[in-house]
Coordinates of C-alpha atoms in Angstrom, one line a residue:
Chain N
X1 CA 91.5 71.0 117.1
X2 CA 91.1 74.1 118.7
X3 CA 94.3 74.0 120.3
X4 CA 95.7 72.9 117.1
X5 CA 94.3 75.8 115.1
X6 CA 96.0 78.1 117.5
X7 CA 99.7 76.7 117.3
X8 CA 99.3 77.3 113.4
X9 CA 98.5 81.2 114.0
X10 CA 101.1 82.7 112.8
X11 CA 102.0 85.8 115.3
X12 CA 99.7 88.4 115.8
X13 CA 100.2 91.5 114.0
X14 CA 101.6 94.8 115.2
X15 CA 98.8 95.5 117.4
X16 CA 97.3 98.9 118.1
X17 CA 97.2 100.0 122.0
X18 CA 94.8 98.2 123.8
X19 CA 95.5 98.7 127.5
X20 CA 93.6 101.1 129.0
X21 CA 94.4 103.4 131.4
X22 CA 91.3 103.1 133.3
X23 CA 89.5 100.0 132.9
X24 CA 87.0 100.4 135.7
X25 CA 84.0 101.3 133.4
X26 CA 84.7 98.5 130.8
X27 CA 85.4 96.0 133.8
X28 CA 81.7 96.2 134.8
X29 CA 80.9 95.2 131.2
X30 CA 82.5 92.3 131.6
X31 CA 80.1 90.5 134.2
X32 CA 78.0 87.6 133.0
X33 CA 79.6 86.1 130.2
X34 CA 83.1 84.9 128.7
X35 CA 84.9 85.1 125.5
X36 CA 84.9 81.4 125.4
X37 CA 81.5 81.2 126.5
X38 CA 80.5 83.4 123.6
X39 CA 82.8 81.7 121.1
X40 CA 82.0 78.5 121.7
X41 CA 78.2 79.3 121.7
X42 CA 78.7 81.2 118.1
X43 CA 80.6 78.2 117.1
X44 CA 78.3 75.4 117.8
X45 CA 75.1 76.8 116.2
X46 CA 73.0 75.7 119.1
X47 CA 70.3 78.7 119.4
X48 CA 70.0 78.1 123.3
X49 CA 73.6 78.5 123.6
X50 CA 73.9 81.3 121.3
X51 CA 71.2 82.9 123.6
X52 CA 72.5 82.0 126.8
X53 CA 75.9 83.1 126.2
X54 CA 75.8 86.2 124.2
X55 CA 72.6 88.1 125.5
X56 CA 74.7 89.5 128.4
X57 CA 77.3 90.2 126.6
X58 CA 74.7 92.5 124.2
X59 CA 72.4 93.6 126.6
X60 CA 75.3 94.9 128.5
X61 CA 77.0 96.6 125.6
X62 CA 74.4 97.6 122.8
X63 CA 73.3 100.9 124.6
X64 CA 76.8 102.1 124.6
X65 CA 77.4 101.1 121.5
X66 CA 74.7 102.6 120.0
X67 CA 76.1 106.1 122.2
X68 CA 79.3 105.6 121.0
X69 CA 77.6 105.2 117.3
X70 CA 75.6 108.6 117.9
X71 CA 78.8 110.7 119.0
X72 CA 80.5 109.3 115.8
X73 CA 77.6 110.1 113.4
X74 CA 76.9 113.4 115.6
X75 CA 80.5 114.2 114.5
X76 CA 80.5 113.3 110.9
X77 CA 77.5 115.4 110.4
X78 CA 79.2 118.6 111.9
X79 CA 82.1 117.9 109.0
X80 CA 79.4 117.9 106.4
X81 CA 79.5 113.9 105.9
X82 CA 76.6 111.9 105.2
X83 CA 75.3 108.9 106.4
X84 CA 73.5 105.8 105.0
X85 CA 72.5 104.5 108.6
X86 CA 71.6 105.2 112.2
X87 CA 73.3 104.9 115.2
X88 CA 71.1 101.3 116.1
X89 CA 72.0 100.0 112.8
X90 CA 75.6 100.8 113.1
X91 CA 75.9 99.3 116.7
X92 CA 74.1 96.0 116.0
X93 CA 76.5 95.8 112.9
X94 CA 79.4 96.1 115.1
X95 CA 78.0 93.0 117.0
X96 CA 77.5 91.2 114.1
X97 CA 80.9 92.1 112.6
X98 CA 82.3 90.4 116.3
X99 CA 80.5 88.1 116.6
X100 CA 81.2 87.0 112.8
X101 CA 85.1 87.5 113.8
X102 CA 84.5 85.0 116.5
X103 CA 83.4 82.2 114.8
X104 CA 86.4 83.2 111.9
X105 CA 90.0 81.7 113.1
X106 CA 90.7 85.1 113.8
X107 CA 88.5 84.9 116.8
X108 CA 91.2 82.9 119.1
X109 CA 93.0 85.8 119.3
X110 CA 90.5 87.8 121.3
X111 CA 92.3 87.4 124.9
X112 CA 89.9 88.4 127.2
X113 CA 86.2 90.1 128.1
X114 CA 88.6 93.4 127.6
X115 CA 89.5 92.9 124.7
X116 CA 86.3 91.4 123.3
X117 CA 85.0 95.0 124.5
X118 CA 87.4 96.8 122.8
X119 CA 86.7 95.0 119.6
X120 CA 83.3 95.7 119.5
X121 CA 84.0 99.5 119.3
X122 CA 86.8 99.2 117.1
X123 CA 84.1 97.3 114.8
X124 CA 81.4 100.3 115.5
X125 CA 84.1 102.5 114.1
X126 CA 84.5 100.5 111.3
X127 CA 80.8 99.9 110.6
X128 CA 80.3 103.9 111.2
X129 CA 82.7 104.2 107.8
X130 CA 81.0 101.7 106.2
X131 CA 78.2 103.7 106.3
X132 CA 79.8 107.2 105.4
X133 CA 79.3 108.2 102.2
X134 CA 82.9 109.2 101.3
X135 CA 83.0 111.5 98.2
X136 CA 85.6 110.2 95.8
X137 CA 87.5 113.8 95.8
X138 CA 90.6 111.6 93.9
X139 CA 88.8 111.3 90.3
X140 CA 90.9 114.3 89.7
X141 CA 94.7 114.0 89.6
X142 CA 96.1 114.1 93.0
X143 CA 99.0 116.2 91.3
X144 CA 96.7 119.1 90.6
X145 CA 99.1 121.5 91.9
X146 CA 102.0 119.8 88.8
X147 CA 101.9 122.7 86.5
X148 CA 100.9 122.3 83.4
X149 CA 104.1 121.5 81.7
X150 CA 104.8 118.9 83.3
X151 CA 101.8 117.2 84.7
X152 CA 101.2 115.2 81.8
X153 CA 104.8 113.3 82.1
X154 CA 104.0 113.1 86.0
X155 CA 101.7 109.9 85.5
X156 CA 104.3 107.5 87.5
X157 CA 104.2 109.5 90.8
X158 CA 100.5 109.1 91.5
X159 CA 100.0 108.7 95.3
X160 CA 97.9 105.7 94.1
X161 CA 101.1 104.4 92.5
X162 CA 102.7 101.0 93.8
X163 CA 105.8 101.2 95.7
X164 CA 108.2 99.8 93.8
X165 CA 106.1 96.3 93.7
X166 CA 102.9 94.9 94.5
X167 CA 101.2 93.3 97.4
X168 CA 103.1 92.4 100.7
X169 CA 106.9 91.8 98.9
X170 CA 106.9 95.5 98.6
X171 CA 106.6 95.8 102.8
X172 CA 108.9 92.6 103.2
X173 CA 111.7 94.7 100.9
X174 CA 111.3 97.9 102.7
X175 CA 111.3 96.1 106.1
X176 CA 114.9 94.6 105.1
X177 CA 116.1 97.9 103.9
X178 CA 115.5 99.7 107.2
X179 CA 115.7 97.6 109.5
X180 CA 118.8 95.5 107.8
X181 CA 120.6 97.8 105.0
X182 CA 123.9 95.6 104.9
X183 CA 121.7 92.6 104.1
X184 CA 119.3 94.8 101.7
X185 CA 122.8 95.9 99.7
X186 CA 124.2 92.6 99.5
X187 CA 121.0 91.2 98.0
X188 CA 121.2 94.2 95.7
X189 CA 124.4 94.0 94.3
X190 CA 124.0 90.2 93.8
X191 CA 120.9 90.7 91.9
X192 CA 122.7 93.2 89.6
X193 CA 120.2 95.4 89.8
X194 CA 121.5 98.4 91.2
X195 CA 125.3 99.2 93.2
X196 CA 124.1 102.4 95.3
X197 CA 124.8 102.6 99.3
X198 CA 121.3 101.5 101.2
X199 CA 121.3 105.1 102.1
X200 CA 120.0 106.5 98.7
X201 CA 117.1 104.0 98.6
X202 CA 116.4 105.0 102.3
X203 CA 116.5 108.2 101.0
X204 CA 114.0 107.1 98.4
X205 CA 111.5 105.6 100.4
X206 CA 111.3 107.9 102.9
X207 CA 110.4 110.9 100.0
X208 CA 108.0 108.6 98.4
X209 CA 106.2 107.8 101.5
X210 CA 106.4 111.7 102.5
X211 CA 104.9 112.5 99.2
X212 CA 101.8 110.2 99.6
X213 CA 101.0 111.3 103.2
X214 CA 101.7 115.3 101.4
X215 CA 99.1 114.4 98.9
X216 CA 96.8 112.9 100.8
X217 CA 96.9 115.7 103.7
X218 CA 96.3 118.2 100.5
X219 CA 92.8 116.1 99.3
X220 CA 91.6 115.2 103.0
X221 CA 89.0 116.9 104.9
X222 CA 90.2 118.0 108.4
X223 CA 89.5 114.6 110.2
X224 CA 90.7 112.4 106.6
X225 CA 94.2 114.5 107.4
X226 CA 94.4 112.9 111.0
X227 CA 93.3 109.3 109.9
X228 CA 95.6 109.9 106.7
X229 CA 98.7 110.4 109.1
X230 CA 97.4 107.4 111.2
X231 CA 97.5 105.6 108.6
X232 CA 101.0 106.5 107.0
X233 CA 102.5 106.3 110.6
X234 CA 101.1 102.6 110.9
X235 CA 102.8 101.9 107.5
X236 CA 105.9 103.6 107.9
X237 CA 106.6 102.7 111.8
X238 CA 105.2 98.6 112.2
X239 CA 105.0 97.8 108.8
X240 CA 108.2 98.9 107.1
X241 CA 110.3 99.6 110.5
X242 CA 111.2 103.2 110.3
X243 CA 112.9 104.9 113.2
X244 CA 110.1 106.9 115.2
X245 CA 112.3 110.1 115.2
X246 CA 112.8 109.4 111.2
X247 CA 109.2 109.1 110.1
X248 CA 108.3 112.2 112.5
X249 CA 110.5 113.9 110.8
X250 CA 109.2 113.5 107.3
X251 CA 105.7 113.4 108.5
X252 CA 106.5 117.2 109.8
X253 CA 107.8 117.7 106.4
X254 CA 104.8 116.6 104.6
X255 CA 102.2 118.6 106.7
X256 CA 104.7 121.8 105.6
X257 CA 104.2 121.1 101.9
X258 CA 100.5 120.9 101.2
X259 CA 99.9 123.3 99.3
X260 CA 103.0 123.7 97.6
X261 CA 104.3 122.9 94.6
X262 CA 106.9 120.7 93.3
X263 CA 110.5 122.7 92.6
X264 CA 110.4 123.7 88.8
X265 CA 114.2 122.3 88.9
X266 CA 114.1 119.2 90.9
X267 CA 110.1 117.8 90.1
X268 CA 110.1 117.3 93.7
X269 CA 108.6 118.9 96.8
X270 CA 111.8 120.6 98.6
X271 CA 110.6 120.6 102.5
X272 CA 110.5 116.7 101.8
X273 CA 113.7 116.1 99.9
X274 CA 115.5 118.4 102.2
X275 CA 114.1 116.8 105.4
X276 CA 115.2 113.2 103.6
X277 CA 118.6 114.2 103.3
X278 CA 118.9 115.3 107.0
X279 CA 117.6 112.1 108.0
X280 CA 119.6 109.9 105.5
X281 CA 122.4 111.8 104.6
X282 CA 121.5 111.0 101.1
X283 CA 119.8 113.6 98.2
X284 CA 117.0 111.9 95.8
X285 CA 118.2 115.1 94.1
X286 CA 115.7 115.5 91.4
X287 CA 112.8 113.7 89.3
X288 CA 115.1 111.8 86.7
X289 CA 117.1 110.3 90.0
X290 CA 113.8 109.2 91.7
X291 CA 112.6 107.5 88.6
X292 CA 116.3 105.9 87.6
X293 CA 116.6 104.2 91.5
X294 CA 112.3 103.1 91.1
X295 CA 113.5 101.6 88.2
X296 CA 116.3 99.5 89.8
X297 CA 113.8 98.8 93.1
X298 CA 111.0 97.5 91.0
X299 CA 113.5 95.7 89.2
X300 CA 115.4 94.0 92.3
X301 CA 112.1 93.3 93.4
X302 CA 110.9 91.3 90.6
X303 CA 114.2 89.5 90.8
X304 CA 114.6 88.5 94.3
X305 CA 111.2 88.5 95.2
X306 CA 111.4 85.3 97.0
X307 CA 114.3 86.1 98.6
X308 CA 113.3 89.3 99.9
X309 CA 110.1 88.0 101.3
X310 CA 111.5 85.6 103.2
X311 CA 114.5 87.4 104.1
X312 CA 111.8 90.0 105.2
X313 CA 109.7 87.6 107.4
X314 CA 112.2 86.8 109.2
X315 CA 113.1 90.3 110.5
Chain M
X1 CA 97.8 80.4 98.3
X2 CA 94.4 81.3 99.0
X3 CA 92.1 78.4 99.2
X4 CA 88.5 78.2 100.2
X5 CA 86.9 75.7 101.5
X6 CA 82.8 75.0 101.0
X7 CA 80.8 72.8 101.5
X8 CA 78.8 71.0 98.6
X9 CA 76.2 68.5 97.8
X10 CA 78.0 65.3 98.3
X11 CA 81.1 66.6 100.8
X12 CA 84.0 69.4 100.6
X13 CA 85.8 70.8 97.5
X14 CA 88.7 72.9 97.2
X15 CA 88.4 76.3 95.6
X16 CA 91.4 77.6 94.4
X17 CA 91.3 81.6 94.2
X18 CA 94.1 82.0 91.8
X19 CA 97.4 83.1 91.9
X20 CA 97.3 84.1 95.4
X21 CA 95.3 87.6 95.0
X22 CA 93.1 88.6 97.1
X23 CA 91.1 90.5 94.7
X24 CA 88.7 92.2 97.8
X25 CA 89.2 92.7 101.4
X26 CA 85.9 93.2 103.6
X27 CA 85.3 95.1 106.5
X28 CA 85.8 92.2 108.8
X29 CA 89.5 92.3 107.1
X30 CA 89.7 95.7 107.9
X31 CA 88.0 95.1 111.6
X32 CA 90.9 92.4 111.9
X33 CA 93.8 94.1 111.0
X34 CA 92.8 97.7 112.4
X35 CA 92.1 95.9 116.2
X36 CA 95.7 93.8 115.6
X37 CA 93.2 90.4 115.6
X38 CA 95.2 89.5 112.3
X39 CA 98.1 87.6 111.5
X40 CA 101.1 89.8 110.0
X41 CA 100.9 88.7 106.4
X42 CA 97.5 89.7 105.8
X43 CA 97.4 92.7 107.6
X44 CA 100.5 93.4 105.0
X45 CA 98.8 92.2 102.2
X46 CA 95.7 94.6 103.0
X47 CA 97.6 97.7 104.1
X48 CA 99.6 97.0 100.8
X49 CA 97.0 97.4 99.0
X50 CA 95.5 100.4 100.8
X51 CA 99.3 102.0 99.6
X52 CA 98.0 102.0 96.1
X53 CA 94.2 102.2 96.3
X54 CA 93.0 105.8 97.8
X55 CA 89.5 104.5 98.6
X56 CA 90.7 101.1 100.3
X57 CA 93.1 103.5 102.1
X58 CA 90.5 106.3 103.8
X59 CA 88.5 103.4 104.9
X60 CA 91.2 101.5 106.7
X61 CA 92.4 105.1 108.0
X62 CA 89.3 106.4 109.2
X63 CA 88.7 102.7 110.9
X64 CA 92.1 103.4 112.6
X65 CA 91.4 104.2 116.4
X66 CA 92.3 107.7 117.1
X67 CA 94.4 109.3 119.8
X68 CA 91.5 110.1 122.2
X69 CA 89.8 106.9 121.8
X70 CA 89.8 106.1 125.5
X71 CA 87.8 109.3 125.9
X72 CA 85.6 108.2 123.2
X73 CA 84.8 104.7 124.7
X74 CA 85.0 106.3 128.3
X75 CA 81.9 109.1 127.2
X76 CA 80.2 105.9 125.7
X77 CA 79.7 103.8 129.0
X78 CA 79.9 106.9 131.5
X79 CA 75.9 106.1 131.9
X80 CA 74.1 103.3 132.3
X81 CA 71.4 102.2 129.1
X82 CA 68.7 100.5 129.0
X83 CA 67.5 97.9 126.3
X84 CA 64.7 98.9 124.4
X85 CA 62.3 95.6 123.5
X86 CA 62.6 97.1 119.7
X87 CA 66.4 96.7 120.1
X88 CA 66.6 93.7 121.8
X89 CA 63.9 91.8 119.3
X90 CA 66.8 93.4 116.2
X91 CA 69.8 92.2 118.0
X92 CA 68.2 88.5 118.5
X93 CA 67.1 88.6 115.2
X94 CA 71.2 89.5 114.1
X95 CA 72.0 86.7 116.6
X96 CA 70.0 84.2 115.4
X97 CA 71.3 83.7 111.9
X98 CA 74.2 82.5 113.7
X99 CA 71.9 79.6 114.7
X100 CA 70.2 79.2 111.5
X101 CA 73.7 78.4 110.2
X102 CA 74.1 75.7 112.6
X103 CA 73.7 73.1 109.5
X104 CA 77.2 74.9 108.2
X105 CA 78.6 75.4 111.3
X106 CA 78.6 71.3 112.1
X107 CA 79.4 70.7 108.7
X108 CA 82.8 72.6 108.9
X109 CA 82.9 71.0 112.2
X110 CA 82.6 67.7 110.4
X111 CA 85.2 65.2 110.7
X112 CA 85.6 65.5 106.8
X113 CA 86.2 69.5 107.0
X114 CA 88.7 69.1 109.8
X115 CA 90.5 66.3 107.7
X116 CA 90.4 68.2 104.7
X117 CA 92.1 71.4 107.2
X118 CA 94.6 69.4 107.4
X119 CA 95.7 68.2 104.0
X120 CA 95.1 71.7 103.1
X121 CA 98.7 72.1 102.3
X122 CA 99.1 68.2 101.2
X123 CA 96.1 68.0 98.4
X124 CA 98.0 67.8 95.5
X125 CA 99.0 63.9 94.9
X126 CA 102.5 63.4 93.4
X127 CA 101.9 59.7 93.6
X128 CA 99.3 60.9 90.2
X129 CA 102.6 62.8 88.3
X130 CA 103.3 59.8 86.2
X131 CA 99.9 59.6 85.0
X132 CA 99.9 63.3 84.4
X133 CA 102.8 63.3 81.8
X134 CA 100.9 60.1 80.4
X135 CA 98.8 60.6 77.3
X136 CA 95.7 59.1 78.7
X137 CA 94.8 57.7 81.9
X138 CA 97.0 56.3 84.2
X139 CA 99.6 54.6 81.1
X140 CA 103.3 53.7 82.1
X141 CA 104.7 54.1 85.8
X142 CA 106.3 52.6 88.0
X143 CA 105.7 52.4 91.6
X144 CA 104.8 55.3 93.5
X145 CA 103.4 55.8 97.2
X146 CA 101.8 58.4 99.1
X147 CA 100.2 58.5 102.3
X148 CA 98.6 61.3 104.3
X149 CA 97.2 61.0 107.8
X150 CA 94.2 62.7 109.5
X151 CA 94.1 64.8 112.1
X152 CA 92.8 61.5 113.4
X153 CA 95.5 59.5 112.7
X154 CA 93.1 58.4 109.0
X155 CA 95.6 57.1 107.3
X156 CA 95.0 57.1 103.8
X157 CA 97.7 55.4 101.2
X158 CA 97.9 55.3 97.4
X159 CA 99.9 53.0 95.7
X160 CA 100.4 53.3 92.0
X161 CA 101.5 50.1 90.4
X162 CA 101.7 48.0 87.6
X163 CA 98.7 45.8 87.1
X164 CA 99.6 41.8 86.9
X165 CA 97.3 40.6 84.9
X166 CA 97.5 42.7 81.9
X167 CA 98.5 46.5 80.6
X168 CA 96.1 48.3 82.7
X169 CA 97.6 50.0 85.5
X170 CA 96.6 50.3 89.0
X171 CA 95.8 52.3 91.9
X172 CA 94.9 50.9 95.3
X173 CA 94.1 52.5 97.7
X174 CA 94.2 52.1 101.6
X175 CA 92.7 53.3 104.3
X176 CA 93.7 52.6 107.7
X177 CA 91.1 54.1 110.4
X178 CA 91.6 51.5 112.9
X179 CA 92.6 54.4 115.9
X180 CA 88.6 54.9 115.7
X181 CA 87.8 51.7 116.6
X182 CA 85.2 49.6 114.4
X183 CA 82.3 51.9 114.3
X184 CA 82.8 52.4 110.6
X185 CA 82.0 50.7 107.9
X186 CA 83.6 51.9 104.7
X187 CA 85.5 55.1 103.9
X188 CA 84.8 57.4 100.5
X189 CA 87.7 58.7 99.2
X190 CA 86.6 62.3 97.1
X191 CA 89.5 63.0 94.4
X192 CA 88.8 66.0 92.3
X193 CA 90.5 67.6 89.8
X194 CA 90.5 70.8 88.2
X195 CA 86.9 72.1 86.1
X196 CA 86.6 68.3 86.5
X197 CA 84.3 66.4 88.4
X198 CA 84.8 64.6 91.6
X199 CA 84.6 60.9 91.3
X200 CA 84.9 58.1 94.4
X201 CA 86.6 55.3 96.1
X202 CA 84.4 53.2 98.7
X203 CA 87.1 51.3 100.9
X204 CA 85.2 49.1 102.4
X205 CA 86.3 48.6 106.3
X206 CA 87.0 45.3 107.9
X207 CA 86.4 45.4 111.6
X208 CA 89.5 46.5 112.4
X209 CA 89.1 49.6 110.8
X210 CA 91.5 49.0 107.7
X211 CA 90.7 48.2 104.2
X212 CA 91.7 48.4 100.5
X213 CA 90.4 49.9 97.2
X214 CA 92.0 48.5 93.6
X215 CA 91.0 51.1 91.2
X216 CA 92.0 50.2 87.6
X217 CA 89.2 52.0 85.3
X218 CA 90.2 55.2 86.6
X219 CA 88.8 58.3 84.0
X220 CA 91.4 60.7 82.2
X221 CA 94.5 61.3 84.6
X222 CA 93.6 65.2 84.1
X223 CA 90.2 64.0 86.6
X224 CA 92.6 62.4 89.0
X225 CA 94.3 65.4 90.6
X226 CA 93.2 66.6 93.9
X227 CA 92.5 64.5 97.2
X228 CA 89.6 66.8 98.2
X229 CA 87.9 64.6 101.1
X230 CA 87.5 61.0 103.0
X231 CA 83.9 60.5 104.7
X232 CA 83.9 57.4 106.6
X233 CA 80.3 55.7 107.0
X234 CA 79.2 54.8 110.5
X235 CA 78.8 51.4 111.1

């Protein structure tokens, strides 16, 4: 069943790096028990096995974990953020949060004792924000810097906006239009929803992702501005397939723009459009553009939405 | 489409989340998809969501591993720890709900989880399609067939067929677990349908393993929708 389970994965994700450089110091962690052993033990229920086969995996690995809890905390607090647990708690969580991974189908993916390892302090990471009280500093208007004038007809460029559809056919559209613009423009003009080059909505997505990772660089704290570009990178470069040398590009264009404005001509932040048409070669232009080719994006979407997801799996 | 599956007083049902939202992602979603442990669709599906939702978003990008995260992990282990007895008694006591569960963990283990696995995909029954567009109950059809098989090579037909001794339709239904061998007795066959309850079939096994149902008082054919589980009784 096992082996059954497996074939019906379907591939893996983009994954993050995981090979260290020097694996020395994990590699002693590693003596005494298996990630099958551990699996299997989690699987079955039996208390002696559970025993058996996890308590040197934990015994080997809590101290560290709880270290590596205590540098994240120590950390957090010298940025001013709170926390709702200690560095025990947050390191028996990220057992727990393994272990519970494990026994999930998601748990045959774990390769190896490395890997297993490197899991547990992702998860400590994870269970280190769990327990960060984040202040919600987006209750106001992320377009605080809109003047006046216009900030009120700005609703539709929220950073929290959709892009140009919900869920994952947003990312399966996107995908085809970067990494397949003939196909993308085909699928276009057949659907009758818009007849501009692949280009412009390129163009398009590259400003609208620019100006999320712009806003969100303007709210964050010092260490939310590094995990916001993580996060817009990851986005940008495995999940929609934009060229490293592109999305570096408008990432170095977004960092130059918090704190500015949008043009009082164009609605738009310049150092972004401009760095957009370099890349591209085509101009969003101005406000009434970006809202006309949304328009036709969301509306292609909603019409081939099928379509595009499957044409987009398949890249 | 997102489907759960739980266990239940008498066996397995089906819950059906909906129109294929998945209204909330947990931190083992985020765990999954920020150590490349899930599959591509969901880790789309969540970061998709993190696109539009700020406070989805800062948690999956602070759970992102940083640049120096070698150095971190490398700082972590540079020195040996020891196990306090106050730790280790916290960590067993986290481990051993993992064995308290060990009445869940054998039921999803069960041969009737692992079947239900896999008709996952198969659970609705277009051999019941003429009895949906019916008025009531199973009224005019003709013949239709369907059979699924286990993962055990179960095989589990329904026939839906004219009764010959009057108007009243019926359904028979076979089961053919003869690649166990004849250490069972009879077979249950769970249908469920929607906000409706679950109602059964005993097949009762002949030594070979194989036996048939004739089911002509079957209850409205809105009941009769899902396949939702076979149990076979040992013998």
């Amino acid at each position: 069943m096992k082996a059954r389970r497996r074939a019906r994965n379907p591939p893996v994700s983009p994954s993050l790096t995981l090979e260290p450089p020097d694996t020395d110091r994990l590699l002693a962690l590693t003596r005494g028990w298996s990630v099958a052993g551990v699996r299997d033990a989690l699987r079955s229920g039996d208390p002696a096995a559970i025993e058996r086969e996890t308590a040197p995996l934990w015994k080997g690995t809590i101290g560290h974990l709880t270290r590596f809890a205590d540098a994240l905390i120590r950390r957090g607090a010298a940025r001013g953020i709170g926390m709702a647990k200690e560095d025990e708690d947050i390191a028996i969580e990220a057992l727990d949060k393994v272990f519970g991974l494990l026994v999930s189908e998601n748990g045959d993916r774990v390769r190896d004792e490395l890997h297993l390892l490197r899991v547990l302090f992702r998860a400590a990471r994870c269970a280190f924000v769990d327990s960060m009280r984040l202040a919600d500093n987006r209750l106001s208007s992320p377009r605080e810097s809109v003047p006046a004038s216009t900030a009120g007809r700005d609703a539709g460029t929220t950073a929290d906006m959709v892009l140009f559809g919900s869920g994952k056919s947003a990312f399966a559209v996107l995908h085809l239009l970067f990494t397949d613009g003939e196909r993308f423009g085909r699928l276009l003009r057949k659907s009758r929803s818009g007849v501009r080059h692949s280009r412009q909505y390129q163009a398009l997505t590259l400003y609208e992702l620019g100006e999320r990772l712009r806003d969100d660089l303007q709210d964050g704290s010092a260490a939310g501005r590094s995990a916001a570009t993580r996060f817009w990178r990851r986005v940008a470069r495995s999940e929609i397939g934009i060229a490293e040398v592109t999305w570096g590009t408008v990432e170095s264009a977004a960092c130059s723009s918090v704190g500015d404005s949008p043009d009082a001509a164009t609605q738009l932040y310049e150092t972004i459009r401009v760095a957009v048409l370099d890349t591209t070669g085509a101009d969003v232009q101005n406000r009434n553009k970006r809202y006309v080719m949304r328009h036709e994006m969301t509306r292609f979407l909603t019409k081939c939405r099928f379509d595009l997801e499957k044409a987009g799996s398949l890249q | 489409m997102k489907k759960r599956v739980e266990g239940v007083a008498q066996g397995i049902a089906v819950e059906d989340a909906g129109n294929g939202t998945y209204d909330d992602f947990s931190s083992r979603d985020i765990l999954s998809v920020v150590s490349g442990l899930a599959d591509r669709q969901a880790a789309r599906h969540l970061l998709a969501r993190a696109v539009s939702d700020h406070v989805l978003r800062e948690r999956i990008a602070l759970s992102l591993p940083p640049e120096d995260e070698e150095t971190e992990i490398a700082d972590a282990v540079s020195e040996p720890s020891a196990v306090s007895d106050r730790m280790s008694t916290r960590v067993r006591l986290m481990t051993s709900r993992y064995a308290t569960a060990r009445a869940d963990v054998a039921a999803a283990n069960s041969l009737l989880a692992r079947i239900l696995t896999v008709l996952d995909g198969l659970l609705t029954l277009p051999v019941f399609a003429p009895a949906f567009a019916a008025p009531d109950s199973f009224g005019d059809f003709s013949l239709r067939t369907q059979t699924l098989t286990t993962a055990e090579g179960v095989r589990v037909e329904f026939h839906q067929f004219p009764s010959d001794s009057g108007p009243q339709p019926t359904l028979r239904v076979i089961v053919d677990a003869s690649v166990l061998g004849a250490s069972h007795r009879s077979a249950v066959v769970t249908i469920s349908g929607q906000d409706e309850p679950s109602f059964l079939l005993i097949v009762v096994l002949n030594p070979g393993g194989s036996g048939f149902t004739d089911v002509t008082d079957l209850p409205p054919s809105r009941s009769a929708r899902w396949l939702s589980g076979v149990t076979l009784s040992p013998g």
